[in-house]
PDB file of C-alpha atoms in Angstrom:
ATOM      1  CA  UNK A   1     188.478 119.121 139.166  1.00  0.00           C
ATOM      2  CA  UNK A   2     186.485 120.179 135.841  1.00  0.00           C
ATOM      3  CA  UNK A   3     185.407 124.040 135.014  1.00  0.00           C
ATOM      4  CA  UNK A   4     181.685 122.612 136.003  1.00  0.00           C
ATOM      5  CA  UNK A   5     182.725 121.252 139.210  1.00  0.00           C
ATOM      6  CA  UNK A   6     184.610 124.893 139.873  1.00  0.00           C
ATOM      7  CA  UNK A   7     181.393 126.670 138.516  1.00  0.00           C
ATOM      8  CA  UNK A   8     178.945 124.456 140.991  1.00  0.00           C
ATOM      9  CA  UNK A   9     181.255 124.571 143.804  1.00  0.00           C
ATOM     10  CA  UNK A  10     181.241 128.452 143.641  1.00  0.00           C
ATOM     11  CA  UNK A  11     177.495 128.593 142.947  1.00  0.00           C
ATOM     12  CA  UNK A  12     176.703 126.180 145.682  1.00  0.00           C
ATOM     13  CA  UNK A  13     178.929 128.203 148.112  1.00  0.00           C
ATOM     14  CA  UNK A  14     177.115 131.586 147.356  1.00  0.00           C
ATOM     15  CA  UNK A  15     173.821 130.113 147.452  1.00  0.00           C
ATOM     16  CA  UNK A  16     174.775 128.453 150.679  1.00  0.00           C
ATOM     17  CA  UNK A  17     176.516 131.766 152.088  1.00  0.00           C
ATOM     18  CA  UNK A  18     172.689 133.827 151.193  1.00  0.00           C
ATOM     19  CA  UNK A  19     170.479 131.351 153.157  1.00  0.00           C
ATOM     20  CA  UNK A  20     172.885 131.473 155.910  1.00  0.00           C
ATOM     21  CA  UNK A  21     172.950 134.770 156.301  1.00  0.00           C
ATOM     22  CA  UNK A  22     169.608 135.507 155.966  1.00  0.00           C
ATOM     23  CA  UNK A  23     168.965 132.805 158.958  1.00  0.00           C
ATOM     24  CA  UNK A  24     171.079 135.193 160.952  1.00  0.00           C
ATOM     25  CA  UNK A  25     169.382 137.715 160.441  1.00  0.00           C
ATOM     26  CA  UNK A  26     166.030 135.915 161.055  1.00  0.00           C
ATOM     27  CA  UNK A  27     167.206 134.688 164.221  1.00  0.00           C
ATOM     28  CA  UNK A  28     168.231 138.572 165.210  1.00  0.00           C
ATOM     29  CA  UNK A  29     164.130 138.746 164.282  1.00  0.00           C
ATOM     30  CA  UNK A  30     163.169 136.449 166.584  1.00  0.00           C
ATOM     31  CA  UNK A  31     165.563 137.926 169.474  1.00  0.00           C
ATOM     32  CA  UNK A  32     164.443 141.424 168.908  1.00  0.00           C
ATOM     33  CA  UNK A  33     160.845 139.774 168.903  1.00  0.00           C
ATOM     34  CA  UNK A  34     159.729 141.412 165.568  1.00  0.00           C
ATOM     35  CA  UNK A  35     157.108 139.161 163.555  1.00  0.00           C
ATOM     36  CA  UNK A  36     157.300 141.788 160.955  1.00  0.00           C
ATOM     37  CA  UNK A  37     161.254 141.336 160.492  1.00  0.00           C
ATOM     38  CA  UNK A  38     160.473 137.658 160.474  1.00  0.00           C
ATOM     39  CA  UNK A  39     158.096 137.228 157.992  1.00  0.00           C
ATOM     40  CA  UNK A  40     160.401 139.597 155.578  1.00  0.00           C
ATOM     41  CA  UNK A  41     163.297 136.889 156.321  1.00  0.00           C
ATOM     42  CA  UNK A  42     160.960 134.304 155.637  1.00  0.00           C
ATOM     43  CA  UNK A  43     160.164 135.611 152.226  1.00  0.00           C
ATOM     44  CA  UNK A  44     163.566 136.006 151.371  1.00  0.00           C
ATOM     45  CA  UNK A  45     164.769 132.802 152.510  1.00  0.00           C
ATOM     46  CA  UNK A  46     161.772 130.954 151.062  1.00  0.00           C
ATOM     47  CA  UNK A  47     162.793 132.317 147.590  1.00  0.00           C
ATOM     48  CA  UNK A  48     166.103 131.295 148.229  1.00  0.00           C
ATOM     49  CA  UNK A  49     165.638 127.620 149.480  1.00  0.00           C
ATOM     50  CA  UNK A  50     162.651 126.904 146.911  1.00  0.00           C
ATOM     51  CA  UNK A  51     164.588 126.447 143.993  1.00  0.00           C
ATOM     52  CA  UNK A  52     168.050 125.429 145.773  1.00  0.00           C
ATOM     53  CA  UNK A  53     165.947 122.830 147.525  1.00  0.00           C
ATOM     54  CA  UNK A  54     164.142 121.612 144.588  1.00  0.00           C
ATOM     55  CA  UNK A  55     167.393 121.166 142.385  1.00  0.00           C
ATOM     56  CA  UNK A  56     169.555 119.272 144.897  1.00  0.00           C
ATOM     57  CA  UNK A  57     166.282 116.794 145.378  1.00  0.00           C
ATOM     58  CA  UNK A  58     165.530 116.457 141.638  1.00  0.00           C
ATOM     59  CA  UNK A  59     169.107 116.507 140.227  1.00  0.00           C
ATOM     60  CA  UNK A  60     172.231 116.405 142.847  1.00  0.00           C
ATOM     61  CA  UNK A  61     170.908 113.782 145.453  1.00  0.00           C
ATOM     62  CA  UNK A  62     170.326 111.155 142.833  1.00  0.00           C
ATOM     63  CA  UNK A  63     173.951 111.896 141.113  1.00  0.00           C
ATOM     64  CA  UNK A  64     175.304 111.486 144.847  1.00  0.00           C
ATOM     65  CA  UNK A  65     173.996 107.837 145.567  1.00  0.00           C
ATOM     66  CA  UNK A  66     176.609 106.155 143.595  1.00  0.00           C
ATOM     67  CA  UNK A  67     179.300 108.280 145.908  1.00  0.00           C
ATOM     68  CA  UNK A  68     177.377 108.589 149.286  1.00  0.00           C
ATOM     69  CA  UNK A  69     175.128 105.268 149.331  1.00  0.00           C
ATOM     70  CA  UNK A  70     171.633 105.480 149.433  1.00  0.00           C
ATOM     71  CA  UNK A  71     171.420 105.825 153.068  1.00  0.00           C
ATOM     72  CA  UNK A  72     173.272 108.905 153.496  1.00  0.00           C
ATOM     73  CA  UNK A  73     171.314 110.717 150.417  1.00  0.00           C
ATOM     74  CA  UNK A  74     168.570 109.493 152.602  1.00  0.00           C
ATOM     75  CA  UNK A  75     169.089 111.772 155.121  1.00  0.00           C
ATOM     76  CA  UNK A  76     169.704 114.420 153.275  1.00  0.00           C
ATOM     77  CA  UNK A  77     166.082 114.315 151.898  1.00  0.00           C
ATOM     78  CA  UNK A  78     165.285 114.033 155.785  1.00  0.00           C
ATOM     79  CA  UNK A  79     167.014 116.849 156.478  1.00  0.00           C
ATOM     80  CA  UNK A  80     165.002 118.734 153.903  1.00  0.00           C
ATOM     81  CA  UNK A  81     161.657 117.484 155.374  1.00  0.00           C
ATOM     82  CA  UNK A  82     162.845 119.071 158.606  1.00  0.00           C
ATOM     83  CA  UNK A  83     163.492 122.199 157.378  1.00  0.00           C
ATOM     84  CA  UNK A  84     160.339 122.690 155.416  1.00  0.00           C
ATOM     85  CA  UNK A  85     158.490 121.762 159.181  1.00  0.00           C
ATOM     86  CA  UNK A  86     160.418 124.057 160.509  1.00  0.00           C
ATOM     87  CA  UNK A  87     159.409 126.393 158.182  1.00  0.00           C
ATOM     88  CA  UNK A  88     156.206 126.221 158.430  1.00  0.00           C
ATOM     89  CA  UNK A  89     156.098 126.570 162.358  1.00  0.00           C
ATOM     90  CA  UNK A  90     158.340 129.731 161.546  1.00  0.00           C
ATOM     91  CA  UNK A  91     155.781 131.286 158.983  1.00  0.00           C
ATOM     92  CA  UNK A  92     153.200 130.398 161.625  1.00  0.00           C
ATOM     93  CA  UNK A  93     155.187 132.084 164.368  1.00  0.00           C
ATOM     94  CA  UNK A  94     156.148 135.252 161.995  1.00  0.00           C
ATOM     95  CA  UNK A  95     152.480 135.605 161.397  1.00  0.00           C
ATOM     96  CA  UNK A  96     151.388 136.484 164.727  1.00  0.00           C
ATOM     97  CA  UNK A  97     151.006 139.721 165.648  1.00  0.00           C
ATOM     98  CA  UNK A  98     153.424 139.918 168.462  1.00  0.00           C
ATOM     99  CA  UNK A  99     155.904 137.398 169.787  1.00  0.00           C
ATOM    100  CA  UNK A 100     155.984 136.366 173.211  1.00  0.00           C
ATOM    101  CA  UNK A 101     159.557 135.355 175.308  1.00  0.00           C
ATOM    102  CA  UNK A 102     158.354 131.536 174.591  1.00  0.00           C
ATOM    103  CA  UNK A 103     157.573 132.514 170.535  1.00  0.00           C
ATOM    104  CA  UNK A 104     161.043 134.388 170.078  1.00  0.00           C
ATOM    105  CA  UNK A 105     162.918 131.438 172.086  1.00  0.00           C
ATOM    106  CA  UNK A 106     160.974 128.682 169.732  1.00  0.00           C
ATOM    107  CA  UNK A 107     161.587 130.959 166.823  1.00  0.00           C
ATOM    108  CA  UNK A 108     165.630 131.214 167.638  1.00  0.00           C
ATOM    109  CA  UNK A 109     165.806 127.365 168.627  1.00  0.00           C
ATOM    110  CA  UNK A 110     164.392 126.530 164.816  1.00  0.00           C
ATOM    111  CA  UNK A 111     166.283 128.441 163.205  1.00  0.00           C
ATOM    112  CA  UNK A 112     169.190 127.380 164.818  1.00  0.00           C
ATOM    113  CA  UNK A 113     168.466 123.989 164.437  1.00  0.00           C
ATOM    114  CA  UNK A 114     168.258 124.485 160.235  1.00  0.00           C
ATOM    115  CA  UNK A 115     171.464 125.706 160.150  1.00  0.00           C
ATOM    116  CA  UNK A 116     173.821 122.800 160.456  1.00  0.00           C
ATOM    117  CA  UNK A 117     171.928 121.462 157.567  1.00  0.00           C
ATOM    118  CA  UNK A 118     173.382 124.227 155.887  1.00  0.00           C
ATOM    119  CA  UNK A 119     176.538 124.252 156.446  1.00  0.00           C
ATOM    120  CA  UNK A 120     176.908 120.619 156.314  1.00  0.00           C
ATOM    121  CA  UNK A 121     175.537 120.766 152.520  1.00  0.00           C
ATOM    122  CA  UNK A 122     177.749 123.103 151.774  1.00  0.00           C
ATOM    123  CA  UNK A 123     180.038 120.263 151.153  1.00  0.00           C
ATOM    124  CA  UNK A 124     178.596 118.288 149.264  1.00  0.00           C
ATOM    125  CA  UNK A 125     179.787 119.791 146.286  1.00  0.00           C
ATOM    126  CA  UNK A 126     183.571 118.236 147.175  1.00  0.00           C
ATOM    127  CA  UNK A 127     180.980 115.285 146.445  1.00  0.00           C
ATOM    128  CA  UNK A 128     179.779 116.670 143.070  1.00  0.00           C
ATOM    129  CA  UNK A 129     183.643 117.520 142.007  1.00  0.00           C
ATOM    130  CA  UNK A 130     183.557 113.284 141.803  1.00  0.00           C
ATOM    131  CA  UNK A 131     180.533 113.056 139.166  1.00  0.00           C
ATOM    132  CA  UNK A 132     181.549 113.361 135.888  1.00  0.00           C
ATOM    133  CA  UNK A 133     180.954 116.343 133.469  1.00  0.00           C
ATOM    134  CA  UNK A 134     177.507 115.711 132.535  1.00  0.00           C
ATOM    135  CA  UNK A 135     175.961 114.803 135.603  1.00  0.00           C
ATOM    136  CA  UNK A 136     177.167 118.096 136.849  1.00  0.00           C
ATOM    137  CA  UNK A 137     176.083 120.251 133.845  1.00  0.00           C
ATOM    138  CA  UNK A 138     172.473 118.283 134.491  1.00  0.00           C
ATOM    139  CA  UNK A 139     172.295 119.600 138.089  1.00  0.00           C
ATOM    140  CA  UNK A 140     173.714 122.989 136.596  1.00  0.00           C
ATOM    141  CA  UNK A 141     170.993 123.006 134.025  1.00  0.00           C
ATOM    142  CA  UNK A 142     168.085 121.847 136.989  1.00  0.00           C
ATOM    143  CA  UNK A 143     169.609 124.519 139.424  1.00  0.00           C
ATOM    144  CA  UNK A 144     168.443 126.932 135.836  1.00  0.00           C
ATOM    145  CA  UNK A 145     165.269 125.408 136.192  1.00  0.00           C
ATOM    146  CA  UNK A 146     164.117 125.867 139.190  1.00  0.00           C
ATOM    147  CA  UNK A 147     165.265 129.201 139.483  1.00  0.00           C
ATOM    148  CA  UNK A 148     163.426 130.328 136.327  1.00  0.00           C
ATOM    149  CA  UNK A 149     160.459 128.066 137.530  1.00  0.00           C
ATOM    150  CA  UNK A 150     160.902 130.236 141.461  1.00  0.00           C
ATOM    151  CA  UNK A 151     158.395 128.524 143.193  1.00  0.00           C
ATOM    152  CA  UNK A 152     159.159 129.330 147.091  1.00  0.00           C
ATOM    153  CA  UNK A 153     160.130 126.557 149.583  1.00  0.00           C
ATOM    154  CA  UNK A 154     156.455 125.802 150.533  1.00  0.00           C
ATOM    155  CA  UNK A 155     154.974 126.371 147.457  1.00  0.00           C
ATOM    156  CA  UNK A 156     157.189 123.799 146.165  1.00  0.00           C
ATOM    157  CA  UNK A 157     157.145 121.383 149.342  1.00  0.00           C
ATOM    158  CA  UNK A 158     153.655 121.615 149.043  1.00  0.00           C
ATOM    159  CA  UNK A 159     152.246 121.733 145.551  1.00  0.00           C
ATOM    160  CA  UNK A 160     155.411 120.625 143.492  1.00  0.00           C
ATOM    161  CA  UNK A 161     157.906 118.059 145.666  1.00  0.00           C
ATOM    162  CA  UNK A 162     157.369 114.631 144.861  1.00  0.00           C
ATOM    163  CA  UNK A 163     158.730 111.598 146.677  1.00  0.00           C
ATOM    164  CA  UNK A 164     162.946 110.408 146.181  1.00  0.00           C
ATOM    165  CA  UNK A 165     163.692 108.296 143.126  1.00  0.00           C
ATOM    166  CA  UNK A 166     166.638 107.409 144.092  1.00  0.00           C
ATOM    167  CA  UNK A 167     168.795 105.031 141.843  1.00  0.00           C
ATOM    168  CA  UNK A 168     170.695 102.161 143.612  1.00  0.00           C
ATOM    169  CA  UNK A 169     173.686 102.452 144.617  1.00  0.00           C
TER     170      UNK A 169
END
């Protein structure tokens, strides 16, 4: 494994560690039935995922198809477009001004159901330690990008995303 590779890998898993904790925590929102506590999770794991999102769909995923197949990177987009329709049902259910039982259960359930995602992802940089040096400092230098660029997970889903160009495999 390459100094990039052990750089991205350690990135990756701190990036990966923040958005899970903060869906804890966002969960414990939605259990405690506090919109307010929500939406502040929200924010913070918007910021987060915006720019993590953005780099693995612009630069990683298209590196991984010659290792994973197209399929499989596939998915991962898929996975993505659950999230962000997760999210938005969670920014809609944050935004009320109280939660019901049913709201707090819905709120838990989505949540819960992002973050497999998450920690299934987290491995895909044993993928990335495969790609050679450049194609890893070119995710590196996206992952700069989009965090200079920090457009939030729906600003970005839906101003900025565009569709997968994926290479074949």
């Amino acid at each position: 494994m390459s100094d990039l590779s052990d750089q991205f890998s350690e990135i990756f898993r701190e990036e990966h560690r923040a958005v899970r904790d903060s869906l804890i925590e966002l969960t414990e929102a939605f259990q405690e039935k506090s919109p307010e506590h929500a939406g502040k999770c929200l924010d913070t794991i918007a910021g987060l995922t915006g720019p993590h999102f953005r780099y693995e769909e612009e630069a990683m995923y298209p590196a991984l198809v010659k290792i994973m197949g197209r399929e499989n990177v596939e998915a991962l987009y898929a996975d993505h477009d659950g999230a962000i329709a997760s999210a938005h049902r969670l920014v809609e259910l944050a935004g009320q001004e109280s939660l019901s039982d049913e709201d707090a259960r819905e709120g838990v359930s989505l949540v819960l159901g992002i973050l497999p995602h998450v920690s299934g992802c987290d491995g895909l940089s044993l993928m990335v330690e495969r790609l050679d040096g450049t194609e890893v400092q070119d995710i590196l230098d996206a992952r700069v990008r989009c965090n200079a660029e920090g457009a939030d997970l729906l600003t970005w889903a839906d101003e900025i995303r565009r569709p997968p160009a994926l290479p074949v495999a």
